[in-house]
JSON list of C-alpha atoms in Angstrom, two decimals:
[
{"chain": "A", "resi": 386, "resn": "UNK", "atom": "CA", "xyz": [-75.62, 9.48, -145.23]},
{"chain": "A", "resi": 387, "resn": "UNK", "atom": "CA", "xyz": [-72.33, 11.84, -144.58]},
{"chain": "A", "resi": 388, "resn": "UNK", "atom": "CA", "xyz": [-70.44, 12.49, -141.63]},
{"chain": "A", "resi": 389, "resn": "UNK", "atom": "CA", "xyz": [-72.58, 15.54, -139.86]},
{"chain": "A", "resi": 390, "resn": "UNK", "atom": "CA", "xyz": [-69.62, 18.95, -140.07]},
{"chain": "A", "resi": 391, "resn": "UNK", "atom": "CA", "xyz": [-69.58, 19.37, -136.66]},
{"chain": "A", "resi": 392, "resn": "UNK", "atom": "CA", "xyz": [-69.13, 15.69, -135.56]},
{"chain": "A", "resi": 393, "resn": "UNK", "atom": "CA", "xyz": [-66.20, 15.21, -132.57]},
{"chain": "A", "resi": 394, "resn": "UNK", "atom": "CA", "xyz": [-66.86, 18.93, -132.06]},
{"chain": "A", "resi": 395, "resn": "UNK", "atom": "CA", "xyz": [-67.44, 20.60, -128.39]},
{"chain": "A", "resi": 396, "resn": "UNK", "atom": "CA", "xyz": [-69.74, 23.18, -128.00]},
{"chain": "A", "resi": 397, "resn": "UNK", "atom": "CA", "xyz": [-67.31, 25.74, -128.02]},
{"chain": "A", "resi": 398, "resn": "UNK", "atom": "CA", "xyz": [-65.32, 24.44, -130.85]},
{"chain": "A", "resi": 399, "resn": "UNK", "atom": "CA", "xyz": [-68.36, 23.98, -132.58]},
{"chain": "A", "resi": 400, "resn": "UNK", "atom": "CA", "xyz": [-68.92, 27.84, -131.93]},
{"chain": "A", "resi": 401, "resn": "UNK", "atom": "CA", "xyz": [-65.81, 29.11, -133.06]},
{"chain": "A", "resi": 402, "resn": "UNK", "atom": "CA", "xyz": [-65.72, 26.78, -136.74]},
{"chain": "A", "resi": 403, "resn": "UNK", "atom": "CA", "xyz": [-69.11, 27.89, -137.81]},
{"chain": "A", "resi": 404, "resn": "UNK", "atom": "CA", "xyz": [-69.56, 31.33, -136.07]},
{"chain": "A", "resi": 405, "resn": "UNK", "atom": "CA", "xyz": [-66.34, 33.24, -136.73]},
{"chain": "A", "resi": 406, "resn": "UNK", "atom": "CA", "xyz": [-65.36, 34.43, -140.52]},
{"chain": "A", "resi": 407, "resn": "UNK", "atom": "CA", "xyz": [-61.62, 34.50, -141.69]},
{"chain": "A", "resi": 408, "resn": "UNK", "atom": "CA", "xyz": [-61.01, 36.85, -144.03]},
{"chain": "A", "resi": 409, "resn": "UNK", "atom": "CA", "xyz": [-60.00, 35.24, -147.41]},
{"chain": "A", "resi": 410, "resn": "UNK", "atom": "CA", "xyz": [-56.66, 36.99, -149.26]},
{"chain": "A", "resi": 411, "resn": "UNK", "atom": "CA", "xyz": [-54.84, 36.32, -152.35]},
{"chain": "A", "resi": 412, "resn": "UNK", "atom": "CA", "xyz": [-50.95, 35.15, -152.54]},
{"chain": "A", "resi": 413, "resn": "UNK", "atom": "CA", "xyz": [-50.28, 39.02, -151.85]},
{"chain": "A", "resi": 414, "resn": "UNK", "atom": "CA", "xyz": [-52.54, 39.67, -149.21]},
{"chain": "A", "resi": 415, "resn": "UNK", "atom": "CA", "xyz": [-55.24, 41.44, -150.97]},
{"chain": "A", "resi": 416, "resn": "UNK", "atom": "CA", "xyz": [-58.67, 40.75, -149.03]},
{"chain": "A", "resi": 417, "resn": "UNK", "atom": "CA", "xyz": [-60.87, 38.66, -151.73]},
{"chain": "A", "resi": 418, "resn": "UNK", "atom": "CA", "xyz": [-63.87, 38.06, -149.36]},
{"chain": "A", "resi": 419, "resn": "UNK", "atom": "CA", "xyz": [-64.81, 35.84, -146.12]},
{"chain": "A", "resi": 420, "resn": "UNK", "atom": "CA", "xyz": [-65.76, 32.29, -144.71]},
{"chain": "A", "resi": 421, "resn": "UNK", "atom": "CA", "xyz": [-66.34, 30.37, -141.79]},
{"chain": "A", "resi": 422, "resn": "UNK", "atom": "CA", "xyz": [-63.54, 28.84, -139.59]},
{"chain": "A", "resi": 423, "resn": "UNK", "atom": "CA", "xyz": [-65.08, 25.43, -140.81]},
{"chain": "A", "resi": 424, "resn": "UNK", "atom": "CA", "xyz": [-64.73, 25.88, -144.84]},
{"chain": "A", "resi": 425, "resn": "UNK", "atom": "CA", "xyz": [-61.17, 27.35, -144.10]},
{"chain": "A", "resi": 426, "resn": "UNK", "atom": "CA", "xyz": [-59.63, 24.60, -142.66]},
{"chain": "A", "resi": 427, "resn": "UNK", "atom": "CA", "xyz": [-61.10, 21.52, -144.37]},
{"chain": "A", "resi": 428, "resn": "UNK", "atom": "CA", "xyz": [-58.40, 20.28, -146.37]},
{"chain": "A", "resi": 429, "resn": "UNK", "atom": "CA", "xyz": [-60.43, 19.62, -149.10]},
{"chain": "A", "resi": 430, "resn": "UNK", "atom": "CA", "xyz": [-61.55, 23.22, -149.53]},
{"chain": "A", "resi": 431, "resn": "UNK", "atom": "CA", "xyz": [-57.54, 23.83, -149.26]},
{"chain": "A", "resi": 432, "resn": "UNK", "atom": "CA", "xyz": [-56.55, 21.52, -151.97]},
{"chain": "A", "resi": 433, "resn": "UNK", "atom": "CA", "xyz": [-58.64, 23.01, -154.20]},
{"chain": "A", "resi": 434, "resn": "UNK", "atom": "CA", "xyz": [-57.10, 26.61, -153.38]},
{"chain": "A", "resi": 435, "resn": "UNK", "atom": "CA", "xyz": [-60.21, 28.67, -152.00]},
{"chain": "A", "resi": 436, "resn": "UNK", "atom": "CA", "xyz": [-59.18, 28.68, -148.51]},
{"chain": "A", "resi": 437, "resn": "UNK", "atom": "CA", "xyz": [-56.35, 31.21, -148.06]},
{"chain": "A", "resi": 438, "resn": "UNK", "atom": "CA", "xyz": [-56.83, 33.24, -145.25]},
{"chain": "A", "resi": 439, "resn": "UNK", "atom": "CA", "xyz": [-54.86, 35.72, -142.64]},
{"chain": "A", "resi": 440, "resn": "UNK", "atom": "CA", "xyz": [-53.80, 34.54, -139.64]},
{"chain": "A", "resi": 441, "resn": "UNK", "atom": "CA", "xyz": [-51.44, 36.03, -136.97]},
{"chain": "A", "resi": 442, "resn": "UNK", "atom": "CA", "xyz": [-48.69, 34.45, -134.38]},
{"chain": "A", "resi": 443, "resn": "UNK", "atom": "CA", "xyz": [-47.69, 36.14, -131.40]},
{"chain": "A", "resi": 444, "resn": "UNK", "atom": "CA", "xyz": [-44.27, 35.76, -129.69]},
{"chain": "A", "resi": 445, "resn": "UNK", "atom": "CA", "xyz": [-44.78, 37.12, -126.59]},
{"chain": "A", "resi": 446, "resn": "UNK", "atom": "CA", "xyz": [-41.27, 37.68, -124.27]},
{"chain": "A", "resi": 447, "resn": "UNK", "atom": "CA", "xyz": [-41.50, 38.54, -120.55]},
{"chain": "A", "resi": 448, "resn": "UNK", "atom": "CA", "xyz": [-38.46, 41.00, -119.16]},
{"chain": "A", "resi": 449, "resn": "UNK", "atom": "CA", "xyz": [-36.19, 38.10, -119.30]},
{"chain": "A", "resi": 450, "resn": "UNK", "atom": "CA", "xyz": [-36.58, 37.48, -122.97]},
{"chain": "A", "resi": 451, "resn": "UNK", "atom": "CA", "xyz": [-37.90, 34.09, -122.04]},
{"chain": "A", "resi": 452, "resn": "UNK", "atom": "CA", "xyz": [-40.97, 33.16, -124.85]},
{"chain": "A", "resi": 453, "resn": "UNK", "atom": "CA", "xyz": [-44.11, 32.19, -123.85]},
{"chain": "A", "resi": 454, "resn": "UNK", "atom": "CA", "xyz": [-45.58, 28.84, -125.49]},
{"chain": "A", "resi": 455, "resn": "UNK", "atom": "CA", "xyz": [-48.63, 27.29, -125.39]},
{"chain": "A", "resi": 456, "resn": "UNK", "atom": "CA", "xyz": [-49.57, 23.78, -125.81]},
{"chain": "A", "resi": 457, "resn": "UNK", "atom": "CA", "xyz": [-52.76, 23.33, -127.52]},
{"chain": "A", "resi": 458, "resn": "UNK", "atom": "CA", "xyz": [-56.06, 22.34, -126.11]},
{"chain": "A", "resi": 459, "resn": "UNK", "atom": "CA", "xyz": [-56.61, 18.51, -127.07]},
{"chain": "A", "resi": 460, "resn": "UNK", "atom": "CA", "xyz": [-60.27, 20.01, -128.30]},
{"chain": "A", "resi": 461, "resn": "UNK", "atom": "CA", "xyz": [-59.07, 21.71, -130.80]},
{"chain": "A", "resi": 462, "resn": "UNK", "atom": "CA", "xyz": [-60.16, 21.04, -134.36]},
{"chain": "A", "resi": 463, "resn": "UNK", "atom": "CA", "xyz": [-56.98, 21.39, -135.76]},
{"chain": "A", "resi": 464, "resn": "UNK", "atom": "CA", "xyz": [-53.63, 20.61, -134.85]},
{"chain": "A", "resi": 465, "resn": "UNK", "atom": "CA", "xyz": [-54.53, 19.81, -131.00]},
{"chain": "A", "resi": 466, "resn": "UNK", "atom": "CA", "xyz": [-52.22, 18.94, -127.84]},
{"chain": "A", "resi": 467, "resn": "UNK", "atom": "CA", "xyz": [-48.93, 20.21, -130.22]},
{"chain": "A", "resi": 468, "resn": "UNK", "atom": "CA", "xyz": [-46.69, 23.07, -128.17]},
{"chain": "A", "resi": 469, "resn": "UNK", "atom": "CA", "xyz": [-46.17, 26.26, -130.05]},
{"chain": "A", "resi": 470, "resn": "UNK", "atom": "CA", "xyz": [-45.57, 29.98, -130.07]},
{"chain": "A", "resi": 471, "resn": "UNK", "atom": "CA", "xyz": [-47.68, 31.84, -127.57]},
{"chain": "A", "resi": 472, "resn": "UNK", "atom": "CA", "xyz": [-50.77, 32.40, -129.53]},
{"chain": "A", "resi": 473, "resn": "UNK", "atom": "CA", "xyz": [-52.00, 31.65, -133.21]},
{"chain": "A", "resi": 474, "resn": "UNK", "atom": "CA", "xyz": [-55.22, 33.35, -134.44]},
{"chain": "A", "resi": 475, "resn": "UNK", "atom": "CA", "xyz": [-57.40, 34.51, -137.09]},
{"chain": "A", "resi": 476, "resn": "UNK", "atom": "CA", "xyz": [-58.29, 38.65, -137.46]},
{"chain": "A", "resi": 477, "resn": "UNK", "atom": "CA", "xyz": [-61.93, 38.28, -138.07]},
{"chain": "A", "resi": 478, "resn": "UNK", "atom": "CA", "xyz": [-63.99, 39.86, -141.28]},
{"chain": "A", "resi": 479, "resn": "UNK", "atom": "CA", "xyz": [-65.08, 42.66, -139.54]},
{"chain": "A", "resi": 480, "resn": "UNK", "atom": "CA", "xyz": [-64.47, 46.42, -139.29]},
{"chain": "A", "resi": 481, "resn": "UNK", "atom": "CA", "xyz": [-62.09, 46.55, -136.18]},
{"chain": "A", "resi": 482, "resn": "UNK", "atom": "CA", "xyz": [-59.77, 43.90, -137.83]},
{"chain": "A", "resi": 483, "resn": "UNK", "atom": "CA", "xyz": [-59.65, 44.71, -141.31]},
{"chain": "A", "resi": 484, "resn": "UNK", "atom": "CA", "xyz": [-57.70, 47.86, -140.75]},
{"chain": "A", "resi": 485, "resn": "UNK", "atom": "CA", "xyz": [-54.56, 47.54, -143.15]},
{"chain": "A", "resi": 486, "resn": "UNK", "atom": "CA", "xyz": [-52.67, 50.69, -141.87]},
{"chain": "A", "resi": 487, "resn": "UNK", "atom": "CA", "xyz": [-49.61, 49.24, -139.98]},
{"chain": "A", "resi": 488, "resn": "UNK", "atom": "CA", "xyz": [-51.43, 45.95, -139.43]},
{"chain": "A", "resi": 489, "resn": "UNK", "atom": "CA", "xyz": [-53.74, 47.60, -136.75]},
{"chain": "A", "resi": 490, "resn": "UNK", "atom": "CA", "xyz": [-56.71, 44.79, -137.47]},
{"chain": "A", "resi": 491, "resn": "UNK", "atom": "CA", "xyz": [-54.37, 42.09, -137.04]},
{"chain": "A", "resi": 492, "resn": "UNK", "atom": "CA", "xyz": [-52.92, 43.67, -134.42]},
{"chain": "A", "resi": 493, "resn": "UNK", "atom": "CA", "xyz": [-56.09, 43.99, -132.81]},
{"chain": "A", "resi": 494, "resn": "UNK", "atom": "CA", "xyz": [-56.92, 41.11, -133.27]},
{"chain": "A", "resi": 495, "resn": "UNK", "atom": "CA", "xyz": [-53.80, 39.27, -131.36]},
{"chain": "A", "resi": 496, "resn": "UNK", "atom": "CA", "xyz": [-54.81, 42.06, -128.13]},
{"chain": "A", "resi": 497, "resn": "UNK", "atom": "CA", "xyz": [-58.48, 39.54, -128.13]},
{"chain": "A", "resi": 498, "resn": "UNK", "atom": "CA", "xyz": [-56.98, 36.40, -129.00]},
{"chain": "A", "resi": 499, "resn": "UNK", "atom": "CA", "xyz": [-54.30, 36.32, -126.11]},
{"chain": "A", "resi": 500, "resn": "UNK", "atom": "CA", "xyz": [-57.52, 37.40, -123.54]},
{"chain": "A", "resi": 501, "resn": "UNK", "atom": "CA", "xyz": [-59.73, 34.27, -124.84]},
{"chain": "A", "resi": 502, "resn": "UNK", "atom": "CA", "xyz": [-56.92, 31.74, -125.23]},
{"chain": "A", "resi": 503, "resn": "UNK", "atom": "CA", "xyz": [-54.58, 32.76, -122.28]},
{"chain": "A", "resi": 504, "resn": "UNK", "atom": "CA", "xyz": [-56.72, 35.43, -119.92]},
{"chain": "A", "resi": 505, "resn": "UNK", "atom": "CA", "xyz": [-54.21, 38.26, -120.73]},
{"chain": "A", "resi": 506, "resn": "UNK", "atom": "CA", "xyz": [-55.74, 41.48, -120.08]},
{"chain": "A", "resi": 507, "resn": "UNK", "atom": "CA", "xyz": [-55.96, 44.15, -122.25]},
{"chain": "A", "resi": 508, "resn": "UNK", "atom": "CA", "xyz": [-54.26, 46.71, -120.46]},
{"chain": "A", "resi": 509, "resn": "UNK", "atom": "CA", "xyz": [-51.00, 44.20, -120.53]},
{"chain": "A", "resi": 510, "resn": "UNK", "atom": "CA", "xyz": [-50.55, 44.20, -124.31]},
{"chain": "A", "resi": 511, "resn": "UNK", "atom": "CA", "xyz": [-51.28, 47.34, -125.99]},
{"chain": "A", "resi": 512, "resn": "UNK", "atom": "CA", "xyz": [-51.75, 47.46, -129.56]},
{"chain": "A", "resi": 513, "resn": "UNK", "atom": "CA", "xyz": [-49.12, 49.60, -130.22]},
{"chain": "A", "resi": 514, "resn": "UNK", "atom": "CA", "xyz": [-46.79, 47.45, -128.05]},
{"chain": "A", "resi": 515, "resn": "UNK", "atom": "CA", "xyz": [-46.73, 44.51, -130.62]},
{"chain": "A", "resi": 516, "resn": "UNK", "atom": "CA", "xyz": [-43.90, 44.81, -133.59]},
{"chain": "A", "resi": 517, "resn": "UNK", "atom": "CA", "xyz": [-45.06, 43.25, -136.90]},
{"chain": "A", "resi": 518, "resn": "UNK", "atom": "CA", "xyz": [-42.07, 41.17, -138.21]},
{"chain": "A", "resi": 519, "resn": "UNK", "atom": "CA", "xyz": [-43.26, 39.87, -141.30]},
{"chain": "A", "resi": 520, "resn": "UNK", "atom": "CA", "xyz": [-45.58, 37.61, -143.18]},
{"chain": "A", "resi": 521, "resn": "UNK", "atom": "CA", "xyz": [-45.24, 34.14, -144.22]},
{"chain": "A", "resi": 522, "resn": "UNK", "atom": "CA", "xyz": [-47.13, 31.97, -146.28]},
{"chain": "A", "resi": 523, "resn": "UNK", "atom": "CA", "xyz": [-47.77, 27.85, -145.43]},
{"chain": "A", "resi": 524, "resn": "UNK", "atom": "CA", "xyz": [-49.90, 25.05, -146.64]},
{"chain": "A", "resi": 525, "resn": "UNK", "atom": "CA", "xyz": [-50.31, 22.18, -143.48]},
{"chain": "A", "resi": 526, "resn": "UNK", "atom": "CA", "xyz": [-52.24, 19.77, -142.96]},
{"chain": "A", "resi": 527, "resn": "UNK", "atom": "CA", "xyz": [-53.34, 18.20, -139.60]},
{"chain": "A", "resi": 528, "resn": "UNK", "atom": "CA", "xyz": [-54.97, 14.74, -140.33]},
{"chain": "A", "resi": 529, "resn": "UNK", "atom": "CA", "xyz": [-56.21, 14.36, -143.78]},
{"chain": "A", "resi": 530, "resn": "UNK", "atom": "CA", "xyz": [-59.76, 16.33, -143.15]},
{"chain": "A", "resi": 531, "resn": "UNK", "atom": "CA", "xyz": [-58.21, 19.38, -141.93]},
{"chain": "A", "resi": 532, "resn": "UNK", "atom": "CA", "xyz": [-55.48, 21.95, -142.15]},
{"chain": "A", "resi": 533, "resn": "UNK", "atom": "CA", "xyz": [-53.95, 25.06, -142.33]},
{"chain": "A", "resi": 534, "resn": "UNK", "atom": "CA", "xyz": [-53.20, 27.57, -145.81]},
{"chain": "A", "resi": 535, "resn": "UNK", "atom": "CA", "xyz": [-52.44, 30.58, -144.05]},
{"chain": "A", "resi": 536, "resn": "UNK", "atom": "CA", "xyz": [-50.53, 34.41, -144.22]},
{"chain": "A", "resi": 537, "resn": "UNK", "atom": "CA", "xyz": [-49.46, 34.63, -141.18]},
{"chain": "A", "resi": 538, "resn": "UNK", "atom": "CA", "xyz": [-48.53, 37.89, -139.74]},
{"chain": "A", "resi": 539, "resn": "UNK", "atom": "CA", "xyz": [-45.57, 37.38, -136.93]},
{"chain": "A", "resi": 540, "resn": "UNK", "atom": "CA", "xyz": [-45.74, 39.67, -134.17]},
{"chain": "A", "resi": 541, "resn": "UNK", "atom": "CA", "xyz": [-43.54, 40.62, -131.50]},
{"chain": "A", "resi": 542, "resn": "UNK", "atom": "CA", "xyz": [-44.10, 41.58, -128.02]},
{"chain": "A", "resi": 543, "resn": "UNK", "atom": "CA", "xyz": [-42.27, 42.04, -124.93]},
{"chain": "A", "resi": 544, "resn": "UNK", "atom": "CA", "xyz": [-44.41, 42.63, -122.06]},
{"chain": "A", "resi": 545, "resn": "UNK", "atom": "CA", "xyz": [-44.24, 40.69, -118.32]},
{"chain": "A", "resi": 546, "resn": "UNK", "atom": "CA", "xyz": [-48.14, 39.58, -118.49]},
{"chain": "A", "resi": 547, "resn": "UNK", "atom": "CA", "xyz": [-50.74, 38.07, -116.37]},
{"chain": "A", "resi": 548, "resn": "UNK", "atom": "CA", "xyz": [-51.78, 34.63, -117.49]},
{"chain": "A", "resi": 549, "resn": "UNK", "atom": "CA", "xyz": [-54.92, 32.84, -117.09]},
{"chain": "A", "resi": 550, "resn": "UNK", "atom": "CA", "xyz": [-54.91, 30.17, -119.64]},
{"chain": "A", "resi": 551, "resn": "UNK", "atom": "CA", "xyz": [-58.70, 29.01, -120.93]},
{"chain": "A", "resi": 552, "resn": "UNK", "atom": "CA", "xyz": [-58.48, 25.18, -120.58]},
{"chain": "A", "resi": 553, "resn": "UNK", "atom": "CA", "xyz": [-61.12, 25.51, -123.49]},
{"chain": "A", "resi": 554, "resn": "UNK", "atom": "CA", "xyz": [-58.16, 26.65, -125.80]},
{"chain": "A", "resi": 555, "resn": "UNK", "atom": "CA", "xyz": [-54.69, 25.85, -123.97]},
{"chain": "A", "resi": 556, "resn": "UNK", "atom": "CA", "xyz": [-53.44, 22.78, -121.91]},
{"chain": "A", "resi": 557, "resn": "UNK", "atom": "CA", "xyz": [-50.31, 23.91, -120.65]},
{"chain": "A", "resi": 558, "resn": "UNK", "atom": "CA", "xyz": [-48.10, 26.90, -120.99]},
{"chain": "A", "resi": 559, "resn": "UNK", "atom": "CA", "xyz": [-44.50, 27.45, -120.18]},
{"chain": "A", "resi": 560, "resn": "UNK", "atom": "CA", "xyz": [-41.36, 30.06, -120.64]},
{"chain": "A", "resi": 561, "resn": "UNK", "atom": "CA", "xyz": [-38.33, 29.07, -122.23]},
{"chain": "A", "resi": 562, "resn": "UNK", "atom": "CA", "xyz": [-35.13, 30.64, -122.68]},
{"chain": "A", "resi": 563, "resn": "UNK", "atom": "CA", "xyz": [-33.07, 29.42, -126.22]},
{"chain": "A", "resi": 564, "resn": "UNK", "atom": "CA", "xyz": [-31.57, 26.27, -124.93]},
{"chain": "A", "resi": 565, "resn": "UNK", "atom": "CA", "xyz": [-34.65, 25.40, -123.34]},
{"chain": "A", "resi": 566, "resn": "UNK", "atom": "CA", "xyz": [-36.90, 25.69, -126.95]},
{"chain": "A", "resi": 567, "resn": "UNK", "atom": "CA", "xyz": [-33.73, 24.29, -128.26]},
{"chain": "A", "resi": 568, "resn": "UNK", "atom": "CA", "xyz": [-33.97, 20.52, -125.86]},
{"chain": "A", "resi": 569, "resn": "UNK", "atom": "CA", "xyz": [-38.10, 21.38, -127.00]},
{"chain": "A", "resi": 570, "resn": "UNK", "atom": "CA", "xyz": [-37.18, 20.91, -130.45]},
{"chain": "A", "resi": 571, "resn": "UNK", "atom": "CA", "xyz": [-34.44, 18.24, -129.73]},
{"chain": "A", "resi": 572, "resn": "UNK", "atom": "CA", "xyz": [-37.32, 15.91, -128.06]},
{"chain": "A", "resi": 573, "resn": "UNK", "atom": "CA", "xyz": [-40.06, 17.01, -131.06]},
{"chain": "A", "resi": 574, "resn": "UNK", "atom": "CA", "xyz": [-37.61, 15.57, -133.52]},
{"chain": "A", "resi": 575, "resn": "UNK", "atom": "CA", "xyz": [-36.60, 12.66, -131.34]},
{"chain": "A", "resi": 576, "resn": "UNK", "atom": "CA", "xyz": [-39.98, 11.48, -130.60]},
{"chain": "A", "resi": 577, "resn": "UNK", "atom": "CA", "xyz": [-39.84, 12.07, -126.64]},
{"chain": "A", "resi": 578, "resn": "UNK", "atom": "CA", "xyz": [-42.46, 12.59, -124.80]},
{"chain": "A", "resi": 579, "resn": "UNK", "atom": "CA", "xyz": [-44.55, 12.35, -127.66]},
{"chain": "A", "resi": 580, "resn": "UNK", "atom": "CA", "xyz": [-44.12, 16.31, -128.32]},
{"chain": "A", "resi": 581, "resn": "UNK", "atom": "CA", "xyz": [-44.61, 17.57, -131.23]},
{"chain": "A", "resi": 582, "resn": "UNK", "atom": "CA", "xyz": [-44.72, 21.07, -132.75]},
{"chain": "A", "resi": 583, "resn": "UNK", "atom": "CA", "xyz": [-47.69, 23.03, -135.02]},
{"chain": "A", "resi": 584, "resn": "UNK", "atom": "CA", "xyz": [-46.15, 23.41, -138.13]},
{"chain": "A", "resi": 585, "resn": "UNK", "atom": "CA", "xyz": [-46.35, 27.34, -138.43]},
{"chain": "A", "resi": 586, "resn": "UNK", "atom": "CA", "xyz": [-44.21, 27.34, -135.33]},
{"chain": "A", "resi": 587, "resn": "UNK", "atom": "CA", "xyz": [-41.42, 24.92, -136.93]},
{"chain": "A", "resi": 588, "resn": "UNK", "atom": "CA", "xyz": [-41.66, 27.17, -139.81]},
{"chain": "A", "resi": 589, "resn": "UNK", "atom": "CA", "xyz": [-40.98, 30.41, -137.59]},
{"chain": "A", "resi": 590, "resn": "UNK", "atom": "CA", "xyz": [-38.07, 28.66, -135.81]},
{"chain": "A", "resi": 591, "resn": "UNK", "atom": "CA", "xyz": [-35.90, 27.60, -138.81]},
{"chain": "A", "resi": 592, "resn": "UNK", "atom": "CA", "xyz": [-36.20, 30.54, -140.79]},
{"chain": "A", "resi": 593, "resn": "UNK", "atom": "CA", "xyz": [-36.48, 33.26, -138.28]},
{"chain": "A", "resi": 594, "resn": "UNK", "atom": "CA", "xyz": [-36.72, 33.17, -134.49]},
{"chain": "A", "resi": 595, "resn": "UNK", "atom": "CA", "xyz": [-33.41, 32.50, -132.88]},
{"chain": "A", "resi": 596, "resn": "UNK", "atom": "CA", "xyz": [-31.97, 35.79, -134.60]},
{"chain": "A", "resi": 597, "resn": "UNK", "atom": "CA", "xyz": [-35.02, 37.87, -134.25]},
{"chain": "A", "resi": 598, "resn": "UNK", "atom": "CA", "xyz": [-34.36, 36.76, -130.46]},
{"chain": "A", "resi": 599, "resn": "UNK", "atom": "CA", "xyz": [-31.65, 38.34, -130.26]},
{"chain": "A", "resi": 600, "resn": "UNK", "atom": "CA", "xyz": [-32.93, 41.30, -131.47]},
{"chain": "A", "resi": 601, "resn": "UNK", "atom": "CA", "xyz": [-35.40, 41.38, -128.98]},
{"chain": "A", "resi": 602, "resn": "UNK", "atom": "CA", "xyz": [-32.45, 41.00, -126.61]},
{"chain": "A", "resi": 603, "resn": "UNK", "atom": "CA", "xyz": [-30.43, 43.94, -127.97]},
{"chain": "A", "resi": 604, "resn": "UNK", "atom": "CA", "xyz": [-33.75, 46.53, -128.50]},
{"chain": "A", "resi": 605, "resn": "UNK", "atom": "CA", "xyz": [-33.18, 45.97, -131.75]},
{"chain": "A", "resi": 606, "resn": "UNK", "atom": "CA", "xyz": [-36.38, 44.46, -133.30]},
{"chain": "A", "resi": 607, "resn": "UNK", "atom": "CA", "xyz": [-36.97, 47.12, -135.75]},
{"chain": "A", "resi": 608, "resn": "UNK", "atom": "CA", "xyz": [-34.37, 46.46, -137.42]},
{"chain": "A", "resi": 609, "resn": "UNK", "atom": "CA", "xyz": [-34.93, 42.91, -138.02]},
{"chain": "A", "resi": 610, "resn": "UNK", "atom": "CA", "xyz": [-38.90, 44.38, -139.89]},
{"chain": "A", "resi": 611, "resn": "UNK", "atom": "CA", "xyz": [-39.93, 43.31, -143.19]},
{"chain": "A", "resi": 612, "resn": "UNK", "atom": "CA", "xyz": [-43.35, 43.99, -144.17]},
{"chain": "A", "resi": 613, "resn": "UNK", "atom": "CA", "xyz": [-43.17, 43.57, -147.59]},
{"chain": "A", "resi": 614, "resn": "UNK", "atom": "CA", "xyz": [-41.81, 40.52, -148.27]},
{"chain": "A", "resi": 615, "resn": "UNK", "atom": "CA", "xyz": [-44.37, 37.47, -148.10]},
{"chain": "A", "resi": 616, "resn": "UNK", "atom": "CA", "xyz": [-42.33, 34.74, -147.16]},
{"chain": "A", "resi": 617, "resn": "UNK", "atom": "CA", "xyz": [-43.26, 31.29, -148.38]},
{"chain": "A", "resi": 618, "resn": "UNK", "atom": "CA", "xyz": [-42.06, 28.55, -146.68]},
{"chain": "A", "resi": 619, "resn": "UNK", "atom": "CA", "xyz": [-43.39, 24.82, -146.69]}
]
């Protein structure tokens, strides 16, 4: 007999993979239906090219444009125990967060995620607080049975926050300035510490990040917006 789908699973992680439906998209973003968490991140439904869904990454600065990571929960499904940005999410296939217009469903989305993964209240990041940066598009995979083939919305968001991190979701958090994510990425490539980075996050970091930081340090983050290019990167 096969491997049961929710073997290694705890009952929250469980929950999440067969409970919550991503919303499937095309290459250009165009909404082509919905499945479960589960069926979007086995790698074989990947390879096969059925499992493209939207996603969202938050980059969330306090006043002293230090970013906020998170390292992931070592329950997680996919990707677990690996630092990166401060919160990476799926907008769900319902009404709320299917709003196109100006991102608003993903954007609503991020607003729930950052309460369930890291406690952040509502009231602390406003919707229309968060700048959409742009889109990329990734294929990863995490250990041969699942992975990630995502458009990933980037949003911005300077706001000093309360944190409560759900040990369900997030093992450790931490604020960095550049030269601190810059030693982070030093040790990730080194080996040290055994740290290692989620691949999305790498992605954002070489292509993007360190100049739309310093945007966010000049007040100049709308300049750096592109919402209609679909970046992808691999």
């Amino acid at each position: 007999m096969g491997e049961a789908p929710d073997v290694g699973m705890d009952a929250v992680q469980k929950r999440l993979m067969f409970d919550d439906e991503c919303i499937l998209v095309d290459e250009n973003d165009g909404v082509v239906g919905h499945a479960s968490k589960y069926n979007c991140h086995l790698w074989e439904n990947i390879l096969k090219g059925n499992a493209l869904h939207r996603a969202f990454s938050v980059f969330l600065f306090n006043s002293k444009y230090e970013l906020l990571l998170q390292q992931r929960s070592g329950t997680k499904v996919t990707f677990p125990l690996v630092w990166t940005n401060t919160c990476c999410s799926h907008p769900l296939y319902r009404e709320s967060e299917l709003i196109d217009e100006d991102a608003l469903g993903v954007r609503n989305a991020a607003q729930r995620k950052l309460f369930d993964e890291l406690g952040i209240p509502a009231e602390d990041v406003p919707v229309d607080q968060f700048t959409p940066l742009g889109r990329i598009l990734y294929k990863a995979s995490s250990d041969g049975k699942w992975g990630e083939h995502e458009l990933d919305y980037l949003l911005f968001i300077v706001r000093d926050v309360n944190v409560n991190p759900n040990p369900d979701e997030v093992a450790d958090v931490k604020y960095v300035n550049r030269d601190q994510l810059k030693e982070l990425l030093r040790k990730a490539d080194s080996g040290e510490e055994g740290i290692n980075l989620s691949p999305w996050f790498r992605l954002v970091v070489d292509n993007f990040l360190l100049k739309w930081w310093e945007n966010v340090e000049n007040g100049t983050l709308k300049e750096a917006v592109d919402m209609k290019t679909i970046h992808k990167l691999s």
